[in-house]
Short mmCIF file of N, CA and C and ligand atoms in Angstrom, two decimals:
data_model
loop_
_atom_site.label_atom_id
_atom_site.label_comp_id
_atom_site.label_asym_id
_atom_site.label_seq_id
_atom_site.Cartn_x
_atom_site.Cartn_y
_atom_site.Cartn_z
N MET N 1 -38.27 -5.13 5.36
CA MET N 1 -37.63 -3.88 5.01
C MET N 1 -38.24 -2.63 5.14
N MET N 2 -37.42 -1.39 5.38
CA MET N 2 -37.66 -0.15 5.65
C MET N 2 -37.29 0.78 4.51
N LYS N 3 -37.96 1.98 4.70
CA LYS N 3 -37.33 2.88 3.56
C LYS N 3 -36.83 4.20 4.24
N MET N 4 -35.60 4.60 3.77
CA MET N 4 -35.07 5.84 4.51
C MET N 4 -35.08 6.96 3.20
N ASP N 5 -35.37 8.09 3.79
CA ASP N 5 -35.04 9.29 2.94
C ASP N 5 -33.43 9.71 3.31
N TRP N 6 -32.54 9.33 2.50
CA TRP N 6 -31.18 9.54 2.86
C TRP N 6 -30.71 11.08 2.80
N LYS N 7 -31.41 11.69 2.12
CA LYS N 7 -30.96 13.32 1.96
C LYS N 7 -31.16 13.80 3.29
N LYS N 8 -32.52 13.58 3.87
CA LYS N 8 -32.95 14.22 4.99
C LYS N 8 -32.72 13.30 6.22
N GLY N 9 -32.16 12.05 6.13
CA GLY N 9 -32.20 11.35 7.10
C GLY N 9 -33.15 10.80 7.97
N LEU N 10 -34.25 10.54 7.44
CA LEU N 10 -35.48 10.09 8.07
C LEU N 10 -35.96 8.88 7.36
N LEU N 11 -36.66 8.18 8.49
CA LEU N 11 -37.37 6.82 8.29
C LEU N 11 -38.67 7.20 7.61
N LEU N 12 -38.99 6.78 6.44
CA LEU N 12 -40.24 6.95 5.92
C LEU N 12 -41.44 6.38 6.66
N PRO N 13 -42.51 7.05 6.64
CA PRO N 13 -43.48 6.51 7.63
C PRO N 13 -44.05 5.10 7.46
N ASP N 14 -44.17 4.47 8.53
CA ASP N 14 -44.29 3.09 8.50
C ASP N 14 -44.52 2.59 9.81
N ALA N 15 -45.71 1.66 10.15
CA ALA N 15 -46.36 1.45 11.33
C ALA N 15 -45.25 0.90 12.14
N ARG N 16 -44.48 0.36 11.77
CA ARG N 16 -43.15 -0.27 12.73
C ARG N 16 -42.37 0.74 13.26
N VAL N 17 -42.27 2.15 12.96
CA VAL N 17 -41.43 3.01 13.31
C VAL N 17 -41.81 3.94 14.56
N ARG N 18 -41.26 3.59 15.66
CA ARG N 18 -41.71 4.61 16.81
C ARG N 18 -41.14 6.09 16.93
N GLU N 19 -42.21 6.71 17.05
CA GLU N 19 -41.91 8.17 17.03
C GLU N 19 -42.02 8.72 18.36
N SER N 20 -40.92 9.57 18.68
CA SER N 20 -41.14 10.16 20.05
C SER N 20 -40.50 11.60 20.04
N MET N 21 -40.75 12.32 20.99
CA MET N 21 -40.06 13.95 20.84
C MET N 21 -39.96 14.30 22.25
N LYS N 22 -39.03 15.29 22.30
CA LYS N 22 -38.74 15.90 23.84
C LYS N 22 -39.07 17.62 23.53
N THR N 23 -39.86 18.04 24.46
CA THR N 23 -40.23 19.45 24.26
C THR N 23 -39.23 20.21 25.34
N ILE N 24 -39.24 21.49 25.22
CA ILE N 24 -38.45 22.41 26.26
C ILE N 24 -39.26 22.20 27.73
N GLY N 25 -40.39 21.84 27.80
CA GLY N 25 -41.16 21.65 29.09
C GLY N 25 -40.66 20.09 29.76
N GLN N 26 -40.17 19.17 28.87
CA GLN N 26 -39.57 17.78 29.21
C GLN N 26 -38.10 17.91 29.77
N LEU N 27 -37.45 19.06 29.42
CA LEU N 27 -36.02 19.03 29.62
C LEU N 27 -35.76 19.80 30.94
N GLU N 28 -36.38 19.69 31.93
CA GLU N 28 -36.15 20.04 33.16
C GLU N 28 -34.84 19.96 33.74
N ASN N 29 -34.11 20.94 33.97
CA ASN N 29 -32.66 20.67 34.74
C ASN N 29 -31.64 20.17 33.86
N ILE N 30 -31.83 20.25 32.60
CA ILE N 30 -30.92 19.79 31.51
C ILE N 30 -29.75 21.00 31.00
N PHE N 31 -30.52 22.07 30.83
CA PHE N 31 -29.80 23.16 30.39
C PHE N 31 -29.23 24.10 31.59
N LEU N 32 -28.20 24.64 31.32
CA LEU N 32 -27.44 25.46 32.28
C LEU N 32 -28.40 26.47 32.88
N ASN N 33 -29.16 27.19 31.99
CA ASN N 33 -30.09 28.16 32.77
C ASN N 33 -31.32 27.78 32.67
N GLU N 34 -32.00 27.19 33.81
CA GLU N 34 -33.07 26.95 34.08
C GLU N 34 -34.17 28.04 34.21
N GLU N 35 -33.89 29.23 34.56
CA GLU N 35 -34.94 30.03 34.44
C GLU N 35 -35.09 30.64 32.92
N ALA N 36 -34.11 30.51 31.92
CA ALA N 36 -34.15 30.77 30.69
C ALA N 36 -35.15 29.61 30.01
N ARG N 37 -34.96 28.40 30.71
CA ARG N 37 -35.70 27.45 29.76
C ARG N 37 -37.13 27.48 30.30
N ARG N 38 -37.39 27.97 31.70
CA ARG N 38 -39.00 28.00 31.92
C ARG N 38 -39.53 29.14 31.21
N ALA N 39 -38.75 30.21 30.81
CA ALA N 39 -39.34 31.53 30.28
C ALA N 39 -39.38 31.16 28.70
N LEU N 40 -38.98 30.20 28.20
CA LEU N 40 -39.59 29.71 26.67
C LEU N 40 -40.85 28.98 26.66
N ASP N 41 -41.56 29.06 25.62
CA ASP N 41 -42.80 28.14 25.04
C ASP N 41 -42.36 26.63 25.63
N GLN N 42 -43.13 26.30 26.53
CA GLN N 42 -42.86 24.82 27.22
C GLN N 42 -43.29 23.72 25.98
N ASN N 43 -44.03 24.28 24.97
CA ASN N 43 -44.26 23.09 24.00
C ASN N 43 -43.55 22.97 23.00
N THR N 44 -42.40 23.97 22.61
CA THR N 44 -41.47 24.02 21.68
C THR N 44 -40.64 22.70 21.82
N VAL N 45 -40.61 21.89 20.33
CA VAL N 45 -40.05 20.69 20.12
C VAL N 45 -38.46 21.09 20.22
N VAL N 46 -37.75 20.49 21.21
CA VAL N 46 -36.06 20.50 20.92
C VAL N 46 -35.62 19.36 20.14
N TYR N 47 -36.32 17.94 20.09
CA TYR N 47 -35.70 16.99 19.08
C TYR N 47 -36.94 16.09 19.05
N ARG N 48 -36.84 15.40 17.73
CA ARG N 48 -37.96 14.27 17.56
C ARG N 48 -36.65 12.96 17.12
N VAL N 49 -37.31 11.77 17.45
CA VAL N 49 -36.45 10.64 17.43
C VAL N 49 -37.61 9.64 16.67
N GLN N 50 -36.78 8.87 15.82
CA GLN N 50 -37.78 7.65 15.12
C GLN N 50 -36.72 6.44 15.61
N ALA N 51 -37.23 5.48 15.75
CA ALA N 51 -36.76 4.38 16.23
C ALA N 51 -37.30 2.89 15.23
N TRP N 52 -36.46 2.11 14.75
CA TRP N 52 -36.89 0.88 14.26
C TRP N 52 -36.23 -0.17 15.13
N CYS N 53 -36.87 -0.71 15.71
CA CYS N 53 -36.79 -1.81 16.61
C CYS N 53 -37.24 -3.33 16.11
N PRO N 54 -36.55 -4.23 15.15
CA PRO N 54 -37.11 -5.10 14.67
C PRO N 54 -37.29 -6.38 15.54
N VAL N 55 -36.61 -6.16 16.50
CA VAL N 55 -36.83 -7.42 17.81
C VAL N 55 -37.09 -6.95 19.18
N PRO N 56 -37.48 -7.59 20.16
CA PRO N 56 -37.99 -7.08 21.25
C PRO N 56 -36.72 -6.29 21.81
N ASP N 57 -36.86 -5.13 22.81
CA ASP N 57 -35.84 -4.49 23.39
C ASP N 57 -35.22 -5.43 24.32
N GLY N 58 -34.05 -5.41 24.41
CA GLY N 58 -33.22 -6.13 25.32
C GLY N 58 -32.66 -7.56 24.58
N THR N 59 -32.97 -7.74 23.45
CA THR N 59 -32.36 -9.01 22.71
C THR N 59 -31.04 -8.94 22.46
N GLU N 60 -30.34 -9.85 22.88
CA GLU N 60 -28.77 -10.03 22.66
C GLU N 60 -28.77 -10.21 21.14
N GLY N 61 -27.72 -9.69 20.62
CA GLY N 61 -27.29 -10.03 19.23
C GLY N 61 -27.72 -9.17 18.18
N ALA N 62 -28.67 -8.42 18.20
CA ALA N 62 -29.32 -7.59 17.14
C ALA N 62 -29.15 -6.15 17.37
N GLN N 63 -29.31 -5.51 16.45
CA GLN N 63 -29.29 -4.02 16.29
C GLN N 63 -30.54 -3.24 16.03
N PHE N 64 -30.44 -1.90 16.74
CA PHE N 64 -31.66 -1.13 16.41
C PHE N 64 -31.26 0.05 15.46
N TRP N 65 -32.12 0.66 14.76
CA TRP N 65 -31.86 1.70 13.98
C TRP N 65 -32.54 2.93 14.34
N GLY N 66 -32.02 4.17 14.27
CA GLY N 66 -32.83 5.26 14.74
C GLY N 66 -32.32 6.66 13.88
N THR N 67 -33.22 7.51 13.78
CA THR N 67 -32.91 8.90 13.60
C THR N 67 -33.22 9.95 14.27
N THR N 68 -32.59 10.95 14.66
CA THR N 68 -32.85 12.16 15.38
C THR N 68 -32.85 13.57 14.88
N GLU N 69 -33.59 14.34 14.93
CA GLU N 69 -33.71 15.72 14.45
C GLU N 69 -33.78 16.76 15.40
N ILE N 70 -32.89 17.30 15.54
CA ILE N 70 -32.74 18.42 16.57
C ILE N 70 -32.83 19.90 16.11
N ALA N 71 -33.62 20.38 16.73
CA ALA N 71 -34.14 21.76 16.17
C ALA N 71 -33.15 22.77 16.06
N GLN N 72 -33.18 23.83 15.46
CA GLN N 72 -32.23 25.05 15.68
C GLN N 72 -32.92 25.82 16.81
N GLY N 73 -31.85 26.41 17.83
CA GLY N 73 -32.36 27.19 18.90
C GLY N 73 -31.53 27.14 20.22
N GLN N 74 -31.89 28.12 20.96
CA GLN N 74 -30.86 28.09 22.45
C GLN N 74 -31.56 28.25 23.55
N VAL N 75 -31.24 27.71 24.60
CA VAL N 75 -31.68 28.33 25.87
C VAL N 75 -30.72 29.28 26.61
N ASP N 76 -31.03 30.46 26.45
CA ASP N 76 -29.87 31.37 26.84
C ASP N 76 -28.59 31.23 26.01
N SER N 77 -27.43 30.80 26.25
CA SER N 77 -26.40 30.86 25.21
C SER N 77 -26.10 29.49 25.08
N GLU N 78 -26.86 28.38 25.55
CA GLU N 78 -26.85 27.03 25.18
C GLU N 78 -27.41 26.59 24.00
N TYR N 79 -27.01 25.75 23.23
CA TYR N 79 -27.52 25.35 21.87
C TYR N 79 -28.62 24.04 22.18
N PHE N 80 -29.84 24.08 21.58
CA PHE N 80 -30.78 22.83 21.55
C PHE N 80 -29.88 21.81 21.67
N MET N 81 -30.27 20.54 22.46
CA MET N 81 -29.44 19.17 22.42
C MET N 81 -30.35 18.24 22.98
N THR N 82 -29.95 17.14 22.87
CA THR N 82 -30.57 15.89 23.45
C THR N 82 -30.38 15.73 24.69
N HIS N 83 -31.13 14.98 25.40
CA HIS N 83 -30.96 14.81 27.02
C HIS N 83 -29.58 14.14 27.38
N GLY N 84 -29.13 13.06 26.46
CA GLY N 84 -27.69 12.55 26.64
C GLY N 84 -28.17 11.37 27.76
N HIS N 85 -27.26 10.08 27.44
CA HIS N 85 -27.29 9.10 28.04
C HIS N 85 -26.15 8.16 28.03
N PHE N 86 -25.75 7.37 29.09
CA PHE N 86 -25.00 6.28 28.96
C PHE N 86 -25.82 5.02 28.79
N HIS N 87 -25.29 3.79 28.21
CA HIS N 87 -26.07 2.70 27.87
C HIS N 87 -26.14 1.91 29.18
N LEU N 88 -27.19 1.43 29.25
CA LEU N 88 -27.45 0.36 30.91
C LEU N 88 -26.31 -0.60 30.89
N LYS N 89 -26.23 -1.25 29.72
CA LYS N 89 -25.00 -2.10 29.47
C LYS N 89 -23.97 -1.15 28.98
N ARG N 90 -23.15 -1.03 29.90
CA ARG N 90 -22.04 0.15 29.58
C ARG N 90 -20.96 -0.21 28.44
N ASN N 91 -20.85 -1.60 28.27
CA ASN N 91 -19.94 -2.00 27.30
C ASN N 91 -20.39 -1.86 25.78
N ARG N 92 -21.80 -1.15 25.76
CA ARG N 92 -22.36 -1.33 24.45
C ARG N 92 -22.16 -0.12 23.80
N THR N 93 -21.69 -0.19 22.48
CA THR N 93 -21.20 1.09 21.63
C THR N 93 -22.41 1.39 20.53
N GLU N 94 -22.16 2.40 19.96
CA GLU N 94 -23.20 2.86 19.13
C GLU N 94 -22.45 3.77 17.71
N TYR N 95 -23.11 3.63 16.85
CA TYR N 95 -22.49 4.70 15.45
C TYR N 95 -23.68 5.77 15.44
N TYR N 96 -23.11 6.89 15.24
CA TYR N 96 -23.77 8.19 14.65
C TYR N 96 -23.46 8.59 13.30
N GLY N 97 -24.48 8.95 12.41
CA GLY N 97 -23.74 9.37 10.88
C GLY N 97 -24.89 10.81 10.66
N THR N 98 -24.03 11.91 10.41
CA THR N 98 -24.97 13.05 10.30
C THR N 98 -25.20 12.92 8.90
N THR N 99 -26.60 13.60 8.65
CA THR N 99 -26.89 13.66 7.53
C THR N 99 -27.33 15.24 6.94
N GLU N 100 -27.71 15.71 8.00
CA GLU N 100 -27.87 17.41 7.52
C GLU N 100 -27.64 18.15 8.86
N GLY N 101 -27.00 19.46 8.41
CA GLY N 101 -26.74 20.42 9.73
C GLY N 101 -25.36 20.41 10.23
N GLU N 102 -25.15 21.27 11.29
CA GLU N 102 -23.82 21.23 11.94
C GLU N 102 -24.21 21.18 13.43
N GLY N 103 -23.48 20.82 14.04
CA GLY N 103 -23.10 20.64 15.65
C GLY N 103 -22.04 19.88 16.23
N ALA N 104 -22.43 19.24 17.39
CA ALA N 104 -21.41 18.54 18.12
C ALA N 104 -21.92 17.50 18.49
N LEU N 105 -21.07 16.27 18.80
CA LEU N 105 -21.27 15.19 19.67
C LEU N 105 -20.55 15.34 20.72
N ILE N 106 -21.30 15.47 21.86
CA ILE N 106 -20.34 15.47 23.11
C ILE N 106 -20.45 14.29 23.92
N LEU N 107 -19.23 13.98 24.19
CA LEU N 107 -18.87 12.54 24.64
C LEU N 107 -18.29 12.66 26.17
N MET N 108 -18.80 11.85 27.04
CA MET N 108 -18.33 11.87 28.58
C MET N 108 -18.09 10.56 28.91
N ASP N 109 -16.90 10.24 29.55
CA ASP N 109 -16.42 8.91 30.05
C ASP N 109 -17.06 8.90 31.44
N GLU N 110 -16.75 7.73 32.35
CA GLU N 110 -17.28 7.61 33.60
C GLU N 110 -16.36 8.49 34.69
N THR N 111 -15.31 9.13 34.23
CA THR N 111 -14.70 9.81 35.17
C THR N 111 -15.11 11.19 35.07
N ARG N 112 -15.89 11.68 33.95
CA ARG N 112 -16.41 13.00 33.68
C ARG N 112 -15.60 13.40 32.64
N ARG N 113 -14.49 12.98 32.41
CA ARG N 113 -13.79 13.70 31.20
C ARG N 113 -14.67 13.94 29.96
N THR N 114 -14.89 14.90 29.34
CA THR N 114 -15.97 15.41 28.40
C THR N 114 -15.11 16.09 26.93
N TRP N 115 -15.34 15.42 25.90
CA TRP N 115 -14.98 15.96 24.72
C TRP N 115 -16.05 16.17 23.77
N MET N 116 -15.62 16.63 22.81
CA MET N 116 -16.79 16.65 21.61
C MET N 116 -16.02 16.29 20.21
N GLU N 117 -16.86 15.95 19.11
CA GLU N 117 -16.49 15.66 17.68
C GLU N 117 -17.48 16.65 16.89
N PRO N 118 -16.99 17.27 15.94
CA PRO N 118 -17.98 18.00 15.19
C PRO N 118 -18.76 17.43 14.29
N MET N 119 -19.92 17.62 14.05
CA MET N 119 -20.94 17.11 13.29
C MET N 119 -21.29 17.84 11.91
N PHE N 120 -21.16 17.29 10.84
CA PHE N 120 -21.21 17.91 9.82
C PHE N 120 -22.04 16.73 8.60
N PRO N 121 -22.60 17.18 7.55
CA PRO N 121 -23.16 16.25 6.70
C PRO N 121 -21.90 15.29 6.25
N GLY N 122 -21.99 14.00 6.46
CA GLY N 122 -21.18 12.87 6.29
C GLY N 122 -20.22 12.36 7.27
N SER N 123 -20.40 13.28 8.38
CA SER N 123 -19.55 12.74 9.65
C SER N 123 -20.17 11.57 10.24
N LEU N 124 -19.13 10.85 10.46
CA LEU N 124 -19.51 9.41 11.08
C LEU N 124 -18.85 9.06 12.40
N HIS N 125 -19.35 8.78 13.32
CA HIS N 125 -19.00 8.76 14.61
C HIS N 125 -19.34 7.34 15.51
N PHE N 126 -17.92 6.87 16.05
CA PHE N 126 -18.28 5.85 16.78
C PHE N 126 -18.16 6.09 18.40
N ILE N 127 -19.19 5.58 19.05
CA ILE N 127 -19.33 5.82 20.53
C ILE N 127 -18.83 4.68 21.16
N PRO N 128 -17.77 5.07 21.92
CA PRO N 128 -17.03 4.07 22.71
C PRO N 128 -17.85 3.41 23.72
N PRO N 129 -17.29 2.29 24.45
CA PRO N 129 -17.87 1.70 25.44
C PRO N 129 -17.97 2.74 26.77
N SER N 130 -18.77 2.42 27.75
CA SER N 130 -18.67 3.32 28.71
C SER N 130 -18.91 4.76 28.64
N VAL N 131 -19.15 5.27 27.51
CA VAL N 131 -19.17 6.76 27.20
C VAL N 131 -20.62 7.30 27.08
N ALA N 132 -21.04 8.58 27.83
CA ALA N 132 -22.19 9.08 27.61
C ALA N 132 -21.99 9.87 26.33
N HIS N 133 -23.39 10.20 25.50
CA HIS N 133 -23.35 10.66 24.53
C HIS N 133 -24.41 11.83 24.40
N ARG N 134 -24.54 12.71 23.88
CA ARG N 134 -25.50 13.94 23.61
C ARG N 134 -25.09 14.69 22.17
N VAL N 135 -26.15 15.14 21.55
CA VAL N 135 -25.87 15.88 20.25
C VAL N 135 -26.38 17.45 20.57
N ALA N 136 -25.57 18.42 20.25
CA ALA N 136 -26.25 19.82 20.05
C ALA N 136 -26.02 20.45 18.77
N ASN N 137 -27.04 21.00 18.44
CA ASN N 137 -27.10 21.70 17.27
C ASN N 137 -26.81 23.15 17.25
N SER N 138 -25.46 23.63 16.71
CA SER N 138 -25.03 24.87 16.72
C SER N 138 -25.07 25.50 15.19
N GLY N 139 -25.76 24.76 14.48
CA GLY N 139 -26.18 25.41 13.02
C GLY N 139 -27.37 26.30 12.87
N LYS N 140 -27.61 26.57 11.60
CA LYS N 140 -28.94 27.38 11.34
C LYS N 140 -30.06 26.66 10.45
N VAL N 141 -29.89 25.34 10.68
CA VAL N 141 -30.83 24.54 10.12
C VAL N 141 -31.17 23.30 11.14
N PRO N 142 -32.16 22.25 11.16
CA PRO N 142 -32.25 21.21 12.00
C PRO N 142 -31.08 20.38 11.69
N LEU N 143 -30.50 19.77 12.77
CA LEU N 143 -29.35 18.57 12.73
C LEU N 143 -29.73 17.29 12.72
N ARG N 144 -29.67 16.74 11.79
CA ARG N 144 -30.19 15.21 11.45
C ARG N 144 -29.13 14.47 11.45
N LEU N 145 -29.41 13.12 12.23
CA LEU N 145 -28.46 12.06 12.30
C LEU N 145 -29.07 10.55 12.21
N VAL N 146 -28.38 9.56 11.84
CA VAL N 146 -28.98 8.34 11.78
C VAL N 146 -28.19 7.69 12.93
N ALA N 147 -28.67 6.75 13.76
CA ALA N 147 -27.89 5.81 14.73
C ALA N 147 -28.20 4.39 14.61
N CYS N 148 -27.18 3.63 14.95
CA CYS N 148 -27.25 2.16 15.08
C CYS N 148 -26.73 1.68 16.37
N TRP N 149 -27.49 1.03 17.12
CA TRP N 149 -26.97 0.40 18.55
C TRP N 149 -27.33 -0.80 18.76
N PRO N 150 -26.82 -1.66 19.66
CA PRO N 150 -27.11 -2.91 19.94
C PRO N 150 -28.67 -3.02 20.79
N SER N 151 -29.46 -4.04 20.27
CA SER N 151 -30.61 -3.84 20.86
C SER N 151 -30.74 -4.29 22.59
N ASP N 152 -29.64 -4.75 23.02
CA ASP N 152 -29.46 -5.04 24.62
C ASP N 152 -28.84 -3.70 25.41
N ALA N 153 -28.61 -2.68 24.51
CA ALA N 153 -27.74 -1.68 25.13
C ALA N 153 -28.42 -0.78 26.31
N GLY N 154 -29.96 -0.68 26.00
CA GLY N 154 -30.76 -0.02 26.97
C GLY N 154 -30.05 1.52 27.00
N HIS N 155 -30.82 2.49 27.89
CA HIS N 155 -30.66 3.90 27.98
C HIS N 155 -30.64 4.09 29.55
N ASP N 156 -29.64 4.69 29.93
CA ASP N 156 -29.36 4.99 31.42
C ASP N 156 -29.36 6.55 31.49
N TYR N 157 -30.54 7.30 31.74
CA TYR N 157 -30.64 8.60 31.62
C TYR N 157 -30.26 9.25 33.19
N ASP N 158 -30.31 8.46 34.22
CA ASP N 158 -30.28 8.93 35.42
C ASP N 158 -28.98 9.83 35.64
N ALA N 159 -27.95 9.09 35.15
CA ALA N 159 -26.56 9.86 35.69
C ALA N 159 -26.37 11.20 35.17
N VAL N 160 -27.03 11.16 33.95
CA VAL N 160 -27.04 12.42 33.11
C VAL N 160 -28.16 13.60 33.83
N ARG N 161 -29.18 13.02 34.21
CA ARG N 161 -30.25 13.97 34.68
C ARG N 161 -29.55 14.55 36.16
N ARG N 162 -28.68 13.43 36.88
CA ARG N 162 -28.36 14.07 38.20
C ARG N 162 -27.10 14.95 38.06
N PHE N 163 -26.21 14.59 37.39
CA PHE N 163 -24.78 15.30 37.17
C PHE N 163 -24.58 15.96 35.99
N GLY N 164 -25.21 15.80 35.00
CA GLY N 164 -25.07 16.46 33.68
C GLY N 164 -23.82 15.96 33.00
N PHE N 165 -23.24 16.60 32.15
CA PHE N 165 -21.86 16.38 31.56
C PHE N 165 -20.81 17.24 32.06
N GLY N 166 -19.59 16.89 31.91
CA GLY N 166 -18.37 17.85 32.27
C GLY N 166 -18.22 18.85 31.52
N ALA N 167 -18.83 19.32 30.49
CA ALA N 167 -18.67 20.54 29.68
C ALA N 167 -20.08 20.69 28.83
N ARG N 168 -20.34 21.91 28.54
CA ARG N 168 -21.61 22.24 27.76
C ARG N 168 -21.18 22.88 26.35
N LEU N 169 -21.95 22.70 25.43
CA LEU N 169 -21.76 23.74 24.19
C LEU N 169 -22.31 24.88 24.20
N LEU N 170 -21.58 26.07 24.28
CA LEU N 170 -22.45 27.41 24.53
C LEU N 170 -21.85 28.18 23.47
N SER N 171 -22.66 29.16 23.25
CA SER N 171 -22.39 30.24 21.99
C SER N 171 -21.38 31.26 22.97
N VAL N 172 -20.41 31.33 22.40
CA VAL N 172 -19.33 32.35 23.07
C VAL N 172 -18.73 33.45 22.21
N HIS N 173 -19.39 34.69 22.30
CA HIS N 173 -19.16 35.64 21.16
C HIS N 173 -19.64 35.11 19.85
N GLY N 174 -20.73 34.48 19.85
CA GLY N 174 -21.27 34.07 18.68
C GLY N 174 -20.68 32.67 18.07
N LYS N 175 -19.49 31.99 18.79
CA LYS N 175 -19.05 30.79 18.14
C LYS N 175 -19.40 29.69 19.27
N PRO N 176 -19.69 28.46 18.80
CA PRO N 176 -19.74 27.32 19.65
C PRO N 176 -18.46 27.13 20.21
N SER N 177 -18.63 26.77 21.66
CA SER N 177 -17.35 26.57 22.33
C SER N 177 -17.78 25.59 23.64
N LEU N 178 -16.93 24.45 23.64
CA LEU N 178 -17.08 23.53 24.56
C LEU N 178 -16.64 24.17 26.08
N VAL N 179 -17.54 24.64 27.07
CA VAL N 179 -17.22 25.07 28.19
C VAL N 179 -17.18 24.06 29.36
N ARG N 180 -16.35 23.99 30.14
CA ARG N 180 -16.16 23.19 31.36
C ARG N 180 -17.26 23.54 32.25
N SER N 181 -17.77 22.48 32.83
CA SER N 181 -18.73 22.53 33.76
C SER N 181 -18.08 22.84 35.22
N GLU N 182 -18.61 23.58 36.35
CA GLU N 182 -18.15 23.88 37.69
C GLU N 182 -17.97 22.75 38.45
N THR N 183 -18.97 21.95 38.21
CA THR N 183 -19.12 20.78 39.07
C THR N 183 -18.48 19.65 38.55
O1 PA5 D 1 -29.71 5.69 20.63
C1 PA5 D 1 -29.26 6.67 20.58
O2 PA5 D 1 -28.23 7.13 21.30
C2 PA5 D 1 -30.14 7.72 19.85
O3 PA5 D 1 -31.04 7.26 19.15
C3 PA5 D 1 -30.71 8.81 21.05
O4 PA5 D 1 -31.67 8.01 21.83
C4 PA5 D 1 -31.64 10.06 20.55
O5 PA5 D 1 -30.59 10.60 19.85
C5 PA5 D 1 -32.18 10.87 21.65
O6 PA5 D 1 -31.39 11.35 22.48
P1 PA5 D 1 -31.75 10.70 24.18
O7 PA5 D 1 -31.97 9.35 24.18
O8 PA5 D 1 -30.28 11.00 24.79
O9 PA5 D 1 -32.78 11.41 24.55
NI1 NI D 2 -27.18 5.56 22.88
#
């Protein structure tokens, strides 16, 4: 058994929980304005992840559970967001549920068609097969979500690192807007 703080959307401290984080310095070439990213404090935490993986990674037929907290902030006009990934096994799906904050789940299929779903406390999202996913925080507080995914899904970061998504969540005249990328 594990315990959650459901209000915050965090797993309570437990030796079985894997904790990781990504800083501005680790997100090279992820945001549109690389110069603006380099000008920020490289140690600023963009997001923190907790994962409860009760079976070995790659096991067929089980699920993993995790939480993600994306800090409030921007790189130039682009909201702080996760790296984003496809699943290594492309037909593996996932659920995200928002516990706190406001933002967007940005989704992209293998033809680079990109769309978004608004995230708000209580929003529940199904990530279909072969769809890359990332989360951007456009609110005034940390954006927190829980996630559940198959234990053999794996994470493929490479395609996103090389080609990005087909659109980005930018602040345009102070409003979050999904802006198509040129490439
Ligand atoms: O499994 C998931 O999709 C999430 O737990 C993500 O891994 C988490 O939100 C962090 O994003 P990323 O893996 O793209 O860095
Ligand atoms: Ni995923």
